[in-house]
Short mmCIF file of C-alpha atoms in Angstrom, two decimals:
data_model
loop_
_atom_site.label_atom_id
_atom_site.label_comp_id
_atom_site.label_asym_id
_atom_site.label_seq_id
_atom_site.Cartn_x
_atom_site.Cartn_y
_atom_site.Cartn_z
CA MET A 1 0.00 0.00 0.00
CA ALA A 2 2.75 2.44 0.92
CA SER A 3 4.25 2.14 -2.54
CA GLY A 4 0.95 3.30 -4.00
CA VAL A 5 1.13 6.53 -2.08
CA ALA A 6 4.80 7.28 -2.54
CA GLY A 7 8.04 6.35 -4.23
CA CYS A 8 10.93 6.05 -1.83
CA THR A 9 12.42 2.82 -0.59
CA SER A 10 13.45 3.94 2.93
CA VAL A 11 11.70 2.30 5.86
CA SER A 12 10.86 5.67 7.43
CA TYR A 13 9.30 6.84 4.20
CA TYR A 14 7.08 3.77 3.94
CA ALA A 15 6.19 4.16 7.61
CA GLN A 16 4.88 7.70 7.18
CA SER A 17 2.96 6.62 4.07
CA ILE A 18 1.29 3.73 5.87
CA GLU A 19 0.53 5.78 8.97
CA GLY A 20 -0.93 8.70 7.02
CA HIS A 21 -3.06 6.54 4.74
CA VAL A 22 -4.34 4.22 7.48
CA GLU A 23 -5.33 7.23 9.56
CA ILE A 24 -7.47 8.52 6.70
CA MET A 25 -9.02 5.12 5.96
CA ALA A 26 -9.94 4.67 9.61
CA ALA A 27 -11.73 8.04 9.73
CA ARG A 28 -14.08 7.39 6.79
CA ARG A 29 -17.79 8.11 7.26
CA ASN A 30 -20.51 7.06 4.83
CA VAL A 31 -21.68 9.98 2.67
CA GLY A 32 -25.34 8.90 2.59
CA ARG A 33 -25.49 8.67 6.37
CA LEU A 34 -23.85 12.06 6.77
CA ILE A 35 -26.39 13.62 4.41
CA ARG A 36 -29.26 12.11 6.43
CA ASP A 37 -27.73 12.97 9.81
CA PRO A 38 -29.48 16.09 11.22
CA SER A 39 -26.29 17.08 13.07
CA THR A 40 -24.33 17.46 9.81
CA PRO A 41 -23.71 21.18 9.09
CA GLU A 42 -25.87 22.44 6.22
CA ALA A 43 -22.88 23.65 4.19
CA LEU A 44 -21.25 20.21 4.39
CA ARG A 45 -24.53 18.44 3.63
CA ALA A 46 -24.94 20.53 0.47
CA LYS A 47 -21.38 19.73 -0.66
CA LEU A 48 -21.80 16.01 0.01
CA THR A 49 -25.15 15.94 -1.80
CA SER A 50 -23.52 17.48 -4.87
CA ALA A 51 -20.54 15.14 -4.61
CA SER A 52 -22.86 12.13 -4.39
CA ALA A 53 -24.66 13.17 -7.59
CA ILE A 54 -21.32 13.78 -9.29
CA ARG A 55 -20.15 10.31 -8.24
CA ARG A 56 -23.23 8.71 -9.82
CA PHE A 57 -22.70 10.75 -12.99
CA ALA A 58 -19.11 9.47 -13.22
CA THR A 59 -20.31 5.88 -13.44
CA ASP A 60 -23.53 6.37 -15.39
CA GLU A 61 -22.29 8.86 -18.00
CA LEU A 62 -18.49 8.59 -18.10
CA ALA A 63 -18.18 4.80 -17.70
CA LEU A 64 -15.81 5.27 -14.77
CA PRO A 65 -15.44 2.56 -12.09
CA ASP A 66 -18.57 1.71 -10.08
CA ASN A 67 -16.99 0.96 -6.73
CA SER A 68 -16.90 2.30 -3.17
CA SER A 69 -14.43 5.12 -3.86
CA TYR A 70 -15.73 8.63 -3.11
CA ARG A 71 -18.79 7.30 -1.30
CA SER A 72 -17.29 8.09 2.11
CA TYR A 73 -15.92 11.29 3.63
CA VAL A 74 -12.99 12.34 5.82
CA ASP A 75 -12.01 15.74 7.22
CA VAL A 76 -8.21 15.59 7.40
CA GLY A 77 -8.05 18.83 9.37
CA ARG A 78 -5.74 20.66 6.96
CA ASP A 79 -5.80 22.38 3.56
CA ASN A 80 -3.80 19.69 1.71
CA VAL A 81 -3.97 15.94 2.15
CA THR A 82 -0.40 15.34 0.95
CA PHE A 83 2.62 17.28 -0.29
CA ALA A 84 4.45 16.31 -3.47
CA VAL A 85 8.20 16.92 -3.75
CA PHE A 86 9.58 17.25 -7.29
CA ALA A 87 13.28 17.49 -8.16
CA ALA A 88 15.37 18.00 -11.29
CA PRO A 89 19.07 18.65 -12.03
CA GLN A 90 20.23 22.24 -12.11
CA PHE A 91 20.67 22.18 -15.88
CA SER A 92 18.07 19.65 -17.03
CA LEU A 93 14.29 19.57 -17.43
CA THR A 94 14.13 15.80 -16.89
CA PRO A 95 12.67 15.19 -13.43
CA ILE A 96 14.18 12.80 -10.93
CA THR A 97 12.01 9.68 -10.55
CA TRP A 98 11.44 7.32 -7.64
CA CYS A 99 10.32 3.74 -8.20
CA PHE A 100 8.37 1.18 -6.21
CA PRO A 101 6.68 -2.19 -6.76
CA VAL A 102 3.31 -2.48 -8.50
CA PHE A 103 2.89 1.21 -9.39
CA GLY A 104 6.18 1.83 -11.19
CA CYS A 105 8.16 5.07 -11.24
CA VAL A 106 6.84 8.60 -10.72
CA PRO A 107 8.54 12.03 -10.79
CA TYR A 108 7.77 12.96 -7.18
CA ARG A 109 7.72 11.84 -3.57
CA GLY A 110 4.47 12.21 -1.63
CA TYR A 111 4.30 13.05 2.08
CA PHE A 112 1.37 13.32 4.48
CA SER A 113 3.44 15.68 6.64
CA GLN A 114 4.39 19.14 5.39
CA LYS A 115 7.38 19.06 7.74
CA SER A 116 8.61 15.78 6.25
CA ALA A 117 8.15 17.16 2.74
CA ALA A 118 10.20 20.25 3.64
CA GLU A 119 12.96 18.11 5.12
CA SER A 120 13.07 15.94 2.00
CA ALA A 121 13.18 19.06 -0.19
CA ALA A 122 16.05 20.47 1.85
CA GLU A 123 18.05 17.25 1.50
CA LEU A 124 17.53 17.22 -2.27
CA GLN A 125 18.61 20.86 -2.47
CA ARG A 126 21.79 19.98 -0.57
CA GLN A 127 22.49 17.52 -3.38
CA GLY A 128 22.45 20.43 -5.84
CA LEU A 129 19.02 19.72 -7.31
CA ASP A 130 16.23 22.14 -8.20
CA VAL A 131 13.25 21.34 -5.94
CA TYR A 132 9.54 22.18 -5.97
CA VAL A 133 6.99 21.31 -3.26
CA SER A 134 3.28 21.36 -4.09
CA GLY A 135 0.26 20.82 -1.86
CA VAL A 136 -2.12 18.09 -3.07
CA THR A 137 -5.89 18.11 -2.51
CA ALA A 138 -6.62 14.51 -3.62
CA TYR A 139 -4.74 11.32 -4.38
CA SER A 140 -5.64 7.91 -5.77
CA THR A 141 -4.72 4.40 -4.66
CA LEU A 142 -5.74 3.25 -8.17
CA GLY A 143 -8.64 1.19 -6.84
CA TRP A 144 -6.64 -0.80 -4.32
CA PHE A 145 -8.55 0.97 -1.53
CA SER A 146 -11.88 2.78 -1.26
CA ASP A 147 -10.65 6.35 -1.61
CA PRO A 148 -12.81 8.84 0.32
CA LEU A 149 -13.95 12.33 -0.44
CA LEU A 150 -11.84 14.76 1.58
CA ASN A 151 -12.52 18.19 2.99
CA THR A 152 -9.68 19.40 0.76
CA MET A 153 -11.75 18.36 -2.27
CA LEU A 154 -14.82 20.31 -1.15
CA ARG A 155 -13.26 23.71 -0.52
CA GLN A 156 -14.25 25.19 -3.90
CA ASP A 157 -17.38 24.98 -6.06
CA ASP A 158 -19.10 21.91 -7.49
CA THR A 159 -17.14 22.14 -10.75
CA TYR A 160 -13.95 21.71 -8.76
CA ILE A 161 -15.39 18.66 -6.97
CA ALA A 162 -16.41 17.13 -10.30
CA SER A 163 -12.98 17.72 -11.81
CA LEU A 164 -11.24 15.95 -8.91
CA VAL A 165 -13.63 12.99 -8.77
CA PHE A 166 -13.47 12.42 -12.53
CA HIS A 167 -9.67 12.81 -12.57
CA GLU A 168 -8.99 10.40 -9.72
CA LEU A 169 -11.45 7.78 -11.00
CA ALA A 170 -9.77 7.99 -14.42
CA HIS A 171 -6.56 6.81 -12.75
CA GLN A 172 -8.49 3.79 -11.49
CA LYS A 173 -9.74 3.11 -15.03
CA ILE A 174 -6.36 3.17 -16.80
CA TYR A 175 -2.87 3.43 -15.37
CA VAL A 176 0.36 2.72 -17.23
CA ASN A 177 3.39 1.97 -15.08
CA ASN A 178 6.35 4.33 -15.39
CA ASP A 179 4.59 6.94 -17.58
CA SER A 180 3.28 9.77 -15.42
CA ALA A 181 2.93 12.16 -18.38
CA PHE A 182 0.63 9.69 -20.17
CA ASN A 183 -1.37 8.89 -17.02
CA GLU A 184 -1.88 12.48 -15.90
CA ALA A 185 -2.74 13.81 -19.34
CA PHE A 186 -5.26 11.00 -19.82
CA ALA A 187 -6.86 11.79 -16.45
CA VAL A 188 -6.98 15.52 -17.27
CA ALA A 189 -8.67 14.70 -20.59
CA VAL A 190 -11.33 12.59 -18.84
CA GLU A 191 -11.72 15.33 -16.24
CA THR A 192 -12.10 18.04 -18.91
CA SER A 193 -14.56 16.20 -21.15
CA GLY A 194 -16.45 14.92 -18.12
CA VAL A 195 -16.86 18.34 -16.51
CA ARG A 196 -18.11 19.75 -19.80
CA LYS A 197 -20.66 16.95 -20.12
CA TRP A 198 -21.74 17.32 -16.48
CA LEU A 199 -22.21 21.09 -16.76
CA ARG A 200 -24.30 20.66 -19.92
CA ALA A 201 -26.36 17.88 -18.32
CA THR A 202 -27.13 20.03 -15.29
CA GLY A 203 -28.00 23.04 -17.44
CA ASN A 204 -25.29 25.17 -15.85
CA ARG A 205 -24.53 27.40 -18.80
CA ALA A 206 -22.88 30.10 -16.70
CA GLY A 207 -20.66 27.48 -15.06
CA LEU A 208 -19.74 26.09 -18.48
CA ARG A 209 -18.74 29.55 -19.73
CA ARG A 210 -16.54 30.05 -16.66
CA TYR A 211 -15.02 26.61 -17.10
CA GLU A 212 -14.20 27.18 -20.77
CA ALA A 213 -12.66 30.57 -19.95
CA ASN A 214 -10.49 28.89 -17.31
CA ARG A 215 -9.47 26.18 -19.78
CA LYS A 216 -8.40 28.81 -22.32
CA ARG A 217 -6.31 30.60 -19.73
CA ASN A 218 -4.76 27.30 -18.70
CA ALA A 219 -3.87 26.58 -22.34
CA ASP A 220 -2.24 30.01 -22.58
CA PHE A 221 -0.32 29.30 -19.37
CA LEU A 222 0.91 25.93 -20.65
CA GLY A 223 1.94 27.62 -23.90
CA LEU A 224 4.16 30.00 -21.95
CA ILE A 225 5.69 27.08 -20.04
CA SER A 226 6.30 25.12 -23.25
CA LYS A 227 8.06 28.07 -24.90
CA THR A 228 10.28 28.55 -21.85
CA ARG A 229 11.12 24.84 -21.70
CA ASP A 230 12.17 24.97 -25.37
CA GLU A 231 14.42 27.94 -24.65
CA LEU A 232 15.94 26.24 -21.62
CA ARG A 233 16.66 23.08 -23.61
CA GLN A 234 18.73 25.20 -25.96
CA VAL A 235 20.55 26.74 -23.01
CA TYR A 236 21.28 23.38 -21.39
CA GLY A 237 22.39 21.86 -24.68
CA SER A 238 24.91 24.62 -25.37
CA PRO A 239 28.65 24.38 -24.61
CA ARG A 240 28.58 27.14 -21.99
CA ALA A 241 30.43 27.25 -18.72
CA PRO A 242 28.25 26.53 -15.65
CA GLU A 243 28.28 30.18 -14.59
CA GLN A 244 27.14 31.30 -18.05
CA MET A 245 24.47 28.60 -18.15
CA ALA A 246 23.14 29.66 -14.75
CA ALA A 247 22.92 33.27 -15.90
CA ALA A 248 21.12 32.25 -19.09
CA LYS A 249 18.72 30.12 -17.06
CA THR A 250 17.88 33.08 -14.81
CA ALA A 251 17.37 35.36 -17.81
CA THR A 252 15.05 32.82 -19.46
CA ILE A 253 12.90 32.51 -16.35
CA ASP A 254 12.81 36.32 -16.05
CA ARG A 255 11.47 36.45 -19.63
CA LEU A 256 8.80 33.93 -18.67
CA ARG A 257 7.59 36.19 -15.88
CA MET A 258 7.66 39.22 -18.20
CA ARG A 259 5.59 37.37 -20.84
CA TYR A 260 3.12 36.29 -18.19
CA ARG A 261 2.61 39.83 -16.90
CA HIS A 262 2.06 41.08 -20.45
CA MET A 263 -0.48 38.33 -21.17
CA ARG A 264 -2.22 38.84 -17.83
CA ASP A 265 -2.62 42.58 -18.37
CA THR A 266 -3.68 42.38 -22.04
CA ARG A 267 -5.12 39.06 -23.25
CA TRP A 268 -6.49 38.17 -19.82
CA ALA A 269 -7.75 41.69 -19.02
CA GLY A 270 -6.02 41.70 -15.64
CA TYR A 271 -7.03 38.22 -14.43
CA ARG A 272 -4.54 37.41 -11.65
CA GLY A 273 -5.33 33.78 -10.87
CA TYR A 274 -1.81 32.63 -11.78
CA ASP A 275 0.06 35.36 -9.88
CA ALA A 276 0.94 33.08 -6.97
CA TRP A 277 2.57 30.55 -9.31
CA PHE A 278 4.72 33.21 -10.96
CA ASN A 279 5.50 35.14 -7.78
CA SER A 280 7.02 32.07 -6.09
CA PRO A 281 10.38 30.57 -7.17
CA ILE A 282 10.52 28.97 -10.63
CA ASN A 283 13.05 26.29 -11.46
CA ASN A 284 13.47 23.11 -13.52
CA ALA A 285 11.53 20.99 -11.03
CA LYS A 286 8.53 23.31 -11.09
CA LEU A 287 8.55 23.50 -14.89
CA ALA A 288 8.85 19.71 -15.16
CA ALA A 289 5.97 19.15 -12.74
CA THR A 290 3.75 21.49 -14.76
CA ALA A 291 4.62 19.75 -18.03
CA VAL A 292 3.73 16.31 -16.63
CA TYR A 293 0.10 17.40 -16.19
CA GLY A 294 -0.35 19.34 -19.39
CA GLU A 295 1.70 18.60 -22.49
CA GLN A 296 -0.23 15.58 -23.84
CA VAL A 297 -3.74 16.73 -22.89
CA PRO A 298 -4.62 18.21 -26.33
CA ALA A 299 -3.69 14.92 -28.01
CA PHE A 300 -5.94 12.95 -25.64
CA LEU A 301 -8.85 15.35 -26.18
CA ARG A 302 -8.37 15.02 -29.94
CA LEU A 303 -8.47 11.23 -29.58
CA PHE A 304 -11.67 11.57 -27.54
CA ASP A 305 -13.23 13.51 -30.42
CA LEU A 306 -12.02 10.84 -32.87
CA CYS A 307 -13.94 8.36 -30.71
CA SER A 308 -17.07 10.52 -31.12
CA GLY A 309 -17.19 11.20 -27.40
CA ASP A 310 -17.84 7.51 -26.70
CA TYR A 311 -16.09 6.79 -23.41
CA PRO A 312 -15.80 2.98 -23.72
CA ARG A 313 -14.29 3.34 -27.22
CA PHE A 314 -11.97 6.06 -25.97
CA TYR A 315 -10.80 3.93 -23.04
CA ALA A 316 -10.21 0.95 -25.33
CA SER A 317 -8.10 3.12 -27.65
CA VAL A 318 -6.08 4.49 -24.73
CA ARG A 319 -5.48 0.97 -23.39
CA ARG A 320 -4.09 -0.11 -26.77
CA MET A 321 -1.70 2.81 -26.76
CA GLY A 322 -0.78 2.14 -23.16
CA ALA A 323 0.27 -1.39 -24.12
CA LEU A 324 2.79 -0.07 -26.65
CA PRO A 325 6.48 0.25 -25.77
CA ALA A 326 7.16 3.52 -23.98
CA ALA A 327 9.18 4.93 -26.89
CA LYS A 328 6.21 4.53 -29.26
CA ARG A 329 3.37 5.50 -26.93
CA ALA A 330 3.47 9.29 -27.15
CA GLN A 331 4.16 9.11 -30.89
CA ALA A 332 1.11 6.88 -31.46
CA LEU A 333 -1.08 9.26 -29.45
CA LYS A 334 0.12 12.28 -31.41
CA ALA A 335 -0.26 10.54 -34.79
CA ALA A 336 -3.68 8.95 -34.16
CA ALA A 337 -6.04 9.51 -37.08
CA THR A 338 -8.90 7.24 -35.94
CA CYS A 339 -10.27 5.96 -32.67
CA ASP A 340 -9.65 2.34 -33.62
#
């Protein structure tokens, strides 16, 4: 179980994974009972009622697993359930990976304790690596356990709840060992198409407009990241001295921030939702983490359209690609001309 939550082989690491996960599993409370319980706060009852309907929609309309996941609830007493630590070399965009049995290799370590995550990050920094720590609101055990709804998943609107439930259940549907970019982009594609379908089905036209506007801004954001990654690859592939390479790296990241501010103040009409990301440190680890979740999403959404929005056909096509050798998988996804 511990290997499903994290990717380090040390005994202490597995211990914190087991302890954190078991604590959550032991605290689960049935969603239906909480909704019926008169002592449940009205705000929580409303959130759980929405989440319950979203969970049914995931199975009935998106062909996602019909199991006990997200039919229970836990308040973990904090804003993030885990903390992911990403690392990359000073002059490389290839993230460090950690491997474990059953679930393969992933480009992060996950911690239930923010203090433990900070200590791990500090140790990696002492090794000369770029490090990025991100709070996580939901995680999946890929169907090995009955994953609960968490208070961290309910802190925004119903669209946010739907996106998390659809995303995490997608990981239970298809997961390819050792290919986080494939897995995350697939889950984001299911999340995106699913949220669109759910908003249309519930007649939430205003919510759909907001969601599409957010998706466009996210695409713009990922475009900025992609351009910067291309520029950094050229820097890291050049025969410069380390001092010159470090200076070029800093200048490239400064240009990224400048481009963002220009886009924010013009194309986005002052929308500041990404300010926190750009105002905090940016390094190779942070850029790599962002790319894992975004670069292949357009290709998966195009494949979904090729499958005429038919989820079972789409999943079958993704499974075939997932069975290909790693070197051919991304290429097959990009080159797909039909669903079958």
